[in-house]
Amino acid sequence: MQQWVVEIAYETSSGPKKATESFYLPSVDDVRAAVNKKGGYVLNVRPHERSPVERLLARSTWWQVQLLRGIQFRSTSTSPGVALWKIIQAETNPRRQNILAPAREALSRGLGVIDALKALNVFDHGTLAILAGSERANRLVEGIPHAIHSITQKKKNAAAIMGTMGWLAFDVFSIVSSLWAGKDMVLGWFRDNPPQDPDELEKFTVVVGRLELTWDLLIYSSVGFGLFMAWCVFSYWVNRGKKDWPTARIVRKIPLIGGYLRDLAFADSMSAAARMLRGLVPINDTLQQSSEASSAPDVTMYWQESMTDLGRGVSLGSALDRAPLTKSERLEIASLSDLDQVATVMESIAEMRSAAARTKHKLIVWIAFLLTGVFLALAFGSAIYALTVMNMSMDSMMGGLMDGAM
């Protein structure tokens, strides 16, 4: 399903009339069929698009929370679908009207409030899973606070990831800038001060050549790593909302970073499952929605396999007791004897995964810091080694560099 903006021509008593309307339908052919039923002629069809400012506003945590709170407050006296329709009707900001246009079209075609929220294309899988599960249990109003908590928690996780990426970017920039600026100065000084002895000159040429090769390898490897990081950020931005794609598979294979993302995914899905159970969502719907709440394939597979075993008559504790849960998590799951305990155990696992993710985040930052020191030590250590091999002093080198800089 997609929002389409259509220019239509109608035959009227005063002549042809042109109008612009929106349709929420699967394809262009469906749009043309709907326009023909209305007695019009399609002039132009284009997908509904948002400006960059509108995309940023729609993706902002503040706007999403305000929309859900508005539905929650208005649902005290009416249904959630009607509450959302009233919010759309009361909106006067043109940008927000454009953002809400797909939901307006979905509701006008008789679709439910969850379909309308999906049409907005602003909420992540986990939030929609919580809302859909609560709606199936006829407790959407009670599920909205859990969805809001999920949004704010994911904002914190996203801030942690961006902080990690920012620190790594700073490391790469500092390495590249230091090596790039120092290479010409150091190698230039060596070439300006060759030894006069022929035997020493041959040795000098070999050492300087190896030094230049070492610095080139360090510079190009750091530049390559920086380009890889930039590509990952771009790929995640372009493919946001998708379950899996090549770049995500590559990133998940990086040992520490892959584990960090897996812990965050488990923490989010376990928290979502616990909130749905607190909202009295049936266990089968909870497992189904939890599998749709995560974009990590191994986490999704965990919930799907658990749901399959539960459908075969396996007890809930045994169905949930499987990899990739850790040994301590599996011991907690296996001890389940009452459905009322499930939400508590899932919340405990979510907390443990969140703690593990925070630990891995700190390790990533410290490793990045150490790698910066290693790169710089290799660069300037190789230069000092070259000085010692050629029996030159560090003072003479630094003095020459300072004279050249002045």
Protein backbone atom coordinates (compact mmCIF):
# COMPACT_ATOMS: atom_id res chain seq x y z
CA MET A 1 0.00 0.00 0.00
CA GLN A 2 1.23 3.48 -0.85
CA GLN A 3 0.02 7.04 -0.94
CA TRP A 4 -0.44 8.48 -4.46
CA VAL A 5 -1.06 12.07 -5.56
CA VAL A 6 -3.18 12.19 -8.73
CA GLU A 7 -4.12 15.00 -11.10
CA ILE A 8 -7.62 14.26 -12.43
CA ALA A 9 -9.78 15.84 -15.10
CA TYR A 10 -13.58 15.75 -14.66
CA GLU A 11 -16.25 16.55 -17.21
CA THR A 12 -18.63 19.18 -15.84
CA SER A 13 -21.49 21.22 -17.26
CA SER A 14 -19.17 24.21 -17.51
CA GLY A 15 -16.38 22.24 -19.19
CA PRO A 16 -13.41 20.13 -18.06
CA LYS A 17 -12.30 20.65 -14.47
CA LYS A 18 -8.87 19.76 -13.08
CA ALA A 19 -8.43 18.51 -9.50
CA THR A 20 -5.66 17.01 -7.37
CA GLU A 21 -6.59 14.12 -5.08
CA SER A 22 -4.75 11.50 -3.01
CA PHE A 23 -5.30 7.74 -2.97
CA TYR A 24 -3.94 5.05 -0.65
CA LEU A 25 -3.72 1.99 -2.93
CA PRO A 26 -1.19 -0.74 -3.84
CA SER A 27 -0.31 0.28 -7.43
CA VAL A 28 -0.78 2.81 -10.22
CA ASP A 29 -3.25 0.49 -11.96
CA ASP A 30 -5.43 0.45 -8.85
CA VAL A 31 -5.32 4.25 -8.80
CA ARG A 32 -6.42 4.46 -12.43
CA ALA A 33 -9.27 2.01 -11.75
CA ALA A 34 -10.45 4.05 -8.76
CA VAL A 35 -10.37 7.28 -10.78
CA ASN A 36 -12.36 5.64 -13.62
CA LYS A 37 -15.02 4.55 -11.15
CA LYS A 38 -15.37 8.19 -10.09
CA GLY A 39 -15.86 9.22 -13.71
CA GLY A 40 -12.54 11.06 -14.04
CA TYR A 41 -9.50 10.89 -16.32
CA VAL A 42 -6.01 10.50 -14.93
CA LEU A 43 -3.61 13.24 -16.04
CA ASN A 44 -0.67 12.45 -13.80
CA VAL A 45 0.16 9.99 -11.00
CA ARG A 46 3.12 10.31 -8.64
CA PRO A 47 4.03 8.75 -5.28
CA HIS A 48 3.38 10.89 -2.23
CA GLU A 49 6.66 12.51 -1.22
CA ARG A 50 7.81 14.52 1.75
CA SER A 51 10.28 17.34 1.82
CA PRO A 52 13.54 16.86 3.82
CA VAL A 53 12.12 19.04 6.62
CA GLU A 54 8.96 16.93 6.74
CA ARG A 55 10.97 13.69 6.84
CA LEU A 56 13.01 14.99 9.77
CA LEU A 57 9.86 16.11 11.60
CA ALA A 58 8.10 12.80 10.97
CA ARG A 59 11.09 10.82 12.26
CA SER A 60 11.50 12.96 15.37
CA THR A 61 10.75 11.24 18.68
CA TRP A 62 8.92 14.34 19.92
CA TRP A 63 6.39 14.34 17.08
CA GLN A 64 5.73 10.59 17.33
CA VAL A 65 5.14 10.80 21.08
CA GLN A 66 2.83 13.80 20.68
CA LEU A 67 0.76 11.96 18.06
CA LEU A 68 0.36 8.85 20.25
CA ARG A 69 -0.50 10.94 23.30
CA GLY A 70 -3.12 12.80 21.29
CA ILE A 71 -4.73 9.47 20.30
CA GLN A 72 -4.58 8.28 23.90
CA PHE A 73 -6.24 11.41 25.35
CA ARG A 74 -9.00 11.56 22.72
CA SER A 75 -9.71 7.81 23.00
CA THR A 76 -11.26 8.28 26.44
CA SER A 77 -14.52 9.35 24.80
CA THR A 78 -14.28 7.73 21.36
CA SER A 79 -12.54 4.97 19.42
CA PRO A 80 -8.80 5.27 18.58
CA GLY A 81 -9.61 5.48 14.84
CA VAL A 82 -11.98 8.40 15.37
CA ALA A 83 -9.44 9.99 17.72
CA LEU A 84 -6.77 9.86 15.01
CA TRP A 85 -9.23 11.26 12.46
CA LYS A 86 -10.01 14.20 14.77
CA ILE A 87 -6.28 14.89 15.19
CA ILE A 88 -5.86 14.95 11.41
CA GLN A 89 -8.87 17.21 10.94
CA ALA A 90 -7.69 19.62 13.63
CA GLU A 91 -4.16 19.95 12.20
CA THR A 92 -3.51 23.35 10.62
CA ASN A 93 0.26 23.17 9.97
CA PRO A 94 0.78 22.44 6.22
CA ARG A 95 3.86 20.29 6.83
CA ARG A 96 2.10 18.13 9.39
CA GLN A 97 -0.95 17.91 7.14
CA ASN A 98 1.29 16.50 4.42
CA ILE A 99 2.82 14.02 6.87
CA LEU A 100 -0.64 12.89 8.03
CA ALA A 101 -2.07 12.65 4.49
CA PRO A 102 -1.49 8.86 4.13
CA ALA A 103 -3.28 8.20 7.43
CA ARG A 104 -6.20 10.40 6.33
CA GLU A 105 -6.55 8.42 3.11
CA ALA A 106 -6.29 5.07 4.93
CA LEU A 107 -9.02 6.03 7.40
CA SER A 108 -11.26 7.42 4.66
CA ARG A 109 -11.06 4.03 2.90
CA GLY A 110 -12.32 2.29 6.04
CA LEU A 111 -9.01 0.86 7.27
CA GLY A 112 -8.23 0.58 10.99
CA VAL A 113 -6.08 2.82 13.16
CA ILE A 114 -3.07 0.44 12.99
CA ASP A 115 -3.19 0.44 9.18
CA ALA A 116 -3.39 4.24 9.27
CA LEU A 117 -0.34 4.46 11.55
CA LYS A 118 1.57 2.05 9.29
CA ALA A 119 0.66 4.22 6.30
CA LEU A 120 2.45 7.17 7.94
CA ASN A 121 5.76 5.27 7.64
CA VAL A 122 7.20 7.04 10.68
CA PHE A 123 7.11 4.38 13.44
CA ASP A 124 9.63 1.56 13.72
CA HIS A 125 8.75 -2.14 13.72
CA GLY A 126 8.90 -2.49 17.51
CA THR A 127 6.51 0.39 18.19
CA LEU A 128 4.03 -0.84 15.60
CA ALA A 129 4.27 -4.36 17.05
CA ILE A 130 3.33 -3.11 20.53
CA LEU A 131 0.44 -1.06 19.15
CA ALA A 132 -0.81 -3.89 16.92
CA GLY A 133 -0.66 -6.41 19.76
CA SER A 134 -2.53 -4.09 22.11
CA GLU A 135 -5.14 -3.38 19.41
CA ARG A 136 -5.75 -7.11 18.92
CA ALA A 137 -6.46 -7.41 22.64
CA ASN A 138 -8.81 -4.39 22.41
CA ARG A 139 -6.53 -2.50 24.78
CA LEU A 140 -4.83 -0.03 22.45
CA VAL A 141 -5.22 2.89 24.88
CA GLU A 142 -3.36 0.91 27.56
CA GLY A 143 -0.69 -0.14 25.07
CA ILE A 144 0.13 3.42 23.96
CA PRO A 145 2.17 4.26 27.12
CA HIS A 146 4.26 1.13 26.49
CA ALA A 147 4.80 2.21 22.88
CA ILE A 148 5.86 5.69 24.05
CA HIS A 149 8.32 4.14 26.51
CA SER A 150 9.72 2.00 23.68
CA ILE A 151 10.20 5.09 21.49
CA THR A 152 12.05 7.02 24.20
CA GLN A 153 14.22 3.99 25.07
CA LYS A 154 15.18 3.50 21.43
CA LYS A 155 16.08 7.17 21.24
CA LYS A 156 18.58 6.59 24.05
CA ASN A 157 19.98 3.55 22.24
CA ALA A 158 20.24 5.52 19.01
CA ALA A 159 22.05 8.30 20.85
CA ALA A 160 24.52 5.75 22.21
CA ILE A 161 25.12 4.35 18.71
CA MET A 162 25.59 7.82 17.26
CA GLY A 163 27.99 8.64 20.07
CA THR A 164 30.01 5.53 19.25
CA MET A 165 30.02 6.36 15.54
CA GLY A 166 31.02 9.94 16.31
CA TRP A 167 33.93 8.80 18.46
CA LEU A 168 35.10 6.38 15.77
CA ALA A 169 34.80 9.13 13.15
CA PHE A 170 36.88 11.43 15.35
CA ASP A 171 39.50 8.70 15.71
CA VAL A 172 39.69 8.16 11.96
CA PHE A 173 39.89 11.90 11.28
CA SER A 174 42.63 12.42 13.87
CA ILE A 175 44.66 9.52 12.49
CA VAL A 176 44.36 10.57 8.86
CA SER A 177 45.01 14.26 9.54
CA SER A 178 48.04 13.54 11.76
CA LEU A 179 49.62 11.10 9.34
CA TRP A 180 48.82 13.15 6.28
CA ALA A 181 50.27 16.33 7.78
CA GLY A 182 53.35 14.63 9.21
CA LYS A 183 54.24 12.48 6.23
CA ASP A 184 55.54 15.24 3.93
CA MET A 185 57.33 16.99 6.80
CA VAL A 186 59.15 13.92 8.11
CA LEU A 187 59.96 12.33 4.76
CA GLY A 188 60.88 15.73 3.35
CA TRP A 189 63.37 16.26 6.16
CA PHE A 190 64.94 12.85 5.55
CA ARG A 191 65.32 13.53 1.84
CA ASP A 192 66.80 16.97 2.52
CA ASN A 193 69.43 15.48 4.85
CA PRO A 194 70.91 12.44 3.08
CA PRO A 195 74.27 11.06 4.23
CA GLN A 196 77.33 11.72 2.07
CA ASP A 197 78.89 8.28 2.39
CA PRO A 198 77.82 6.02 -0.56
CA ASP A 199 77.29 2.96 1.66
CA GLU A 200 75.28 4.98 4.15
CA LEU A 201 73.31 6.55 1.27
CA GLU A 202 72.22 3.12 0.01
CA LYS A 203 71.11 2.14 3.51
CA PHE A 204 69.40 5.52 3.85
CA THR A 205 67.39 4.98 0.64
CA VAL A 206 66.15 1.57 1.80
CA VAL A 207 65.11 2.82 5.25
CA VAL A 208 63.31 5.92 3.90
CA GLY A 209 61.53 3.78 1.30
CA ARG A 210 60.30 1.40 3.99
CA LEU A 211 59.24 4.33 6.16
CA GLU A 212 57.24 5.83 3.30
CA LEU A 213 55.60 2.46 2.59
CA THR A 214 54.65 2.08 6.27
CA TRP A 215 53.06 5.52 6.39
CA ASP A 216 51.23 4.95 3.10
CA LEU A 217 49.78 1.69 4.45
CA LEU A 218 48.64 3.43 7.64
CA ILE A 219 47.09 6.35 5.76
CA TYR A 220 45.29 4.25 3.15
CA SER A 221 44.01 1.75 5.72
CA SER A 222 42.61 4.54 7.91
CA VAL A 223 41.05 6.27 4.88
CA GLY A 224 39.54 2.94 3.80
CA PHE A 225 38.09 2.43 7.28
CA GLY A 226 36.64 5.94 7.21
CA LEU A 227 35.01 5.32 3.84
CA PHE A 228 33.60 2.03 5.13
CA MET A 229 32.07 3.85 8.13
CA ALA A 230 30.58 6.52 5.87
CA TRP A 231 29.11 3.84 3.60
CA CYS A 232 27.60 2.00 6.59
CA VAL A 233 25.93 5.18 7.88
CA PHE A 234 24.58 5.98 4.41
CA SER A 235 23.37 2.40 3.87
CA TYR A 236 21.57 2.26 7.22
CA TRP A 237 19.90 5.61 6.45
CA VAL A 238 18.78 4.56 2.96
CA ASN A 239 17.58 1.10 4.05
CA ARG A 240 15.92 2.15 7.31
CA GLY A 241 12.78 0.14 7.93
CA LYS A 242 14.08 -2.93 6.05
CA LYS A 243 14.63 -6.23 7.81
CA ASP A 244 17.95 -7.14 6.19
CA TRP A 245 20.37 -5.99 3.50
CA PRO A 246 24.05 -6.67 2.56
CA THR A 247 25.66 -3.88 4.60
CA ALA A 248 23.77 -4.92 7.74
CA ARG A 249 24.96 -8.51 7.29
CA ILE A 250 28.56 -7.32 6.99
CA VAL A 251 28.31 -5.13 10.11
CA ARG A 252 26.77 -7.99 12.12
CA LYS A 253 29.82 -10.15 11.35
CA ILE A 254 32.16 -7.66 13.06
CA PRO A 255 32.69 -9.41 16.44
CA LEU A 256 32.16 -6.67 19.02
CA ILE A 257 29.87 -4.40 16.99
CA GLY A 258 27.71 -7.34 15.88
CA GLY A 259 27.26 -8.44 19.50
CA TYR A 260 26.45 -4.87 20.52
CA LEU A 261 23.68 -4.57 17.91
CA ARG A 262 22.37 -8.04 18.81
CA ASP A 263 22.12 -7.11 22.50
CA LEU A 264 20.21 -3.93 21.63
CA ALA A 265 17.84 -5.90 19.38
CA PHE A 266 17.17 -8.48 22.10
CA ALA A 267 16.64 -5.79 24.72
CA ASP A 268 14.11 -3.99 22.49
CA SER A 269 12.18 -7.13 21.51
CA MET A 270 12.13 -8.54 25.06
CA SER A 271 10.91 -5.19 26.42
CA ALA A 272 8.22 -5.05 23.73
CA ALA A 273 7.10 -8.60 24.54
CA ALA A 274 6.96 -7.84 28.28
CA ARG A 275 4.88 -4.70 27.69
CA MET A 276 2.45 -6.59 25.47
CA LEU A 277 2.02 -9.29 28.12
CA ARG A 278 1.46 -6.57 30.73
CA GLY A 279 -1.27 -5.28 28.43
CA LEU A 280 -2.90 -8.76 28.42
CA VAL A 281 -2.04 -9.49 24.80
CA PRO A 282 -2.36 -13.25 24.07
CA ILE A 283 0.95 -15.12 24.13
CA ASN A 284 0.70 -16.22 20.47
CA ASP A 285 0.13 -12.63 19.32
CA THR A 286 2.95 -11.48 21.59
CA LEU A 287 5.45 -13.89 20.02
CA GLN A 288 4.26 -12.99 16.51
CA GLN A 289 4.52 -9.25 17.10
CA SER A 290 7.89 -9.63 18.84
CA SER A 291 9.28 -11.39 15.77
CA GLU A 292 8.16 -8.43 13.67
CA ALA A 293 9.51 -5.92 16.17
CA SER A 294 13.19 -6.54 15.42
CA SER A 295 15.22 -6.06 12.26
CA ALA A 296 17.94 -8.50 13.46
CA PRO A 297 17.40 -11.85 11.67
CA ASP A 298 18.67 -14.02 14.54
CA VAL A 299 16.34 -12.27 17.00
CA THR A 300 13.41 -12.63 14.60
CA MET A 301 14.23 -16.33 14.12
CA TYR A 302 14.29 -16.83 17.89
CA TRP A 303 10.69 -15.63 18.27
CA GLN A 304 9.46 -17.51 15.20
CA GLU A 305 10.98 -20.81 16.31
CA SER A 306 9.61 -20.31 19.81
CA MET A 307 6.13 -19.69 18.38
CA THR A 308 6.42 -22.83 16.21
CA ASP A 309 7.36 -25.02 19.18
CA LEU A 310 4.58 -23.50 21.29
CA GLY A 311 2.11 -24.35 18.53
CA ARG A 312 3.28 -27.97 18.64
CA GLY A 313 2.32 -28.23 22.30
CA VAL A 314 5.72 -27.59 23.87
CA SER A 315 5.60 -25.77 27.21
CA LEU A 316 6.27 -22.03 27.14
CA GLY A 317 9.50 -22.28 29.15
CA SER A 318 10.91 -24.98 26.87
CA ALA A 319 9.79 -23.10 23.74
CA LEU A 320 11.61 -19.95 24.80
CA ASP A 321 14.68 -21.82 26.10
CA ARG A 322 16.92 -21.71 23.02
CA ALA A 323 19.92 -20.00 21.48
CA PRO A 324 21.03 -17.27 21.09
CA LEU A 325 20.08 -16.64 24.73
CA THR A 326 22.98 -16.87 27.18
CA LYS A 327 23.25 -19.61 29.79
CA SER A 328 21.99 -17.41 32.64
CA GLU A 329 19.05 -16.17 30.51
CA ARG A 330 18.10 -19.72 29.56
CA LEU A 331 18.12 -20.76 33.21
CA GLU A 332 15.61 -18.01 33.99
CA ILE A 333 13.42 -18.93 31.02
CA ALA A 334 13.51 -22.65 31.75
CA SER A 335 12.31 -22.07 35.32
CA LEU A 336 9.00 -20.60 34.14
CA SER A 337 5.98 -22.36 35.61
CA ASP A 338 3.33 -19.65 35.37
CA LEU A 339 2.34 -17.31 32.53
CA ASP A 340 2.27 -14.42 35.01
CA GLN A 341 6.04 -14.81 35.45
CA VAL A 342 6.84 -14.44 31.75
CA ALA A 343 6.69 -10.64 31.62
CA THR A 344 8.91 -10.34 34.72
CA VAL A 345 11.52 -12.73 33.29
CA MET A 346 11.49 -10.95 29.92
CA GLU A 347 11.99 -7.60 31.61
CA SER A 348 14.93 -9.10 33.52
CA ILE A 349 16.48 -10.41 30.29
CA ALA A 350 15.96 -7.02 28.63
CA GLU A 351 17.81 -5.34 31.51
CA MET A 352 20.69 -7.83 31.26
CA ARG A 353 20.96 -7.31 27.52
CA SER A 354 20.89 -3.54 27.97
CA ALA A 355 23.69 -3.81 30.54
CA ALA A 356 25.69 -6.02 28.16
CA ALA A 357 25.15 -3.50 25.36
CA ARG A 358 26.43 -0.67 27.56
CA THR A 359 29.54 -2.71 28.40
CA LYS A 360 30.22 -3.43 24.74
CA HIS A 361 29.69 0.24 23.94
CA LYS A 362 32.40 1.21 26.43
CA LEU A 363 34.72 -1.46 25.00
CA ILE A 364 34.21 -0.14 21.48
CA VAL A 365 35.10 3.38 22.57
CA TRP A 366 38.20 2.25 24.47
CA ILE A 367 39.37 0.01 21.62
CA ALA A 368 38.94 2.92 19.22
CA PHE A 369 41.03 5.08 21.56
CA LEU A 370 43.74 2.41 21.80
CA LEU A 371 43.79 1.91 18.02
CA THR A 372 44.36 5.63 17.61
CA GLY A 373 47.39 5.38 19.88
CA VAL A 374 48.65 2.27 18.09
CA PHE A 375 48.39 3.93 14.67
CA LEU A 376 50.17 7.05 15.83
CA ALA A 377 52.80 4.99 17.68
CA LEU A 378 53.47 2.98 14.53
CA ALA A 379 53.78 6.14 12.48
CA PHE A 380 56.10 8.14 14.68
CA GLY A 381 57.80 5.07 16.13
CA SER A 382 58.82 4.05 12.63
CA ALA A 383 60.25 7.53 12.08
CA ILE A 384 62.25 7.34 15.33
CA TYR A 385 63.44 3.85 14.35
CA ALA A 386 64.66 5.22 11.03
CA LEU A 387 66.61 7.90 12.91
CA THR A 388 68.31 5.34 15.13
CA VAL A 389 69.20 3.09 12.20
CA MET A 390 70.87 6.00 10.41
CA ASN A 391 72.55 7.28 13.60
CA MET A 392 70.70 10.59 13.47
CA SER A 393 69.41 12.43 16.53
CA MET A 394 65.82 13.30 17.32
CA ASP A 395 66.91 16.81 18.27
CA SER A 396 68.35 17.45 14.83
CA MET A 397 65.17 16.17 13.19
CA MET A 398 62.86 18.30 15.36
CA GLY A 399 65.08 21.34 14.85
CA GLY A 400 65.00 20.86 11.10
CA LEU A 401 61.24 20.44 11.11
CA MET A 402 60.76 23.56 13.21
CA ASP A 403 63.06 25.56 10.91
CA GLY A 404 61.15 24.30 7.90
CA ALA A 405 57.82 25.19 9.48
CA MET A 406 59.05 28.72 10.23
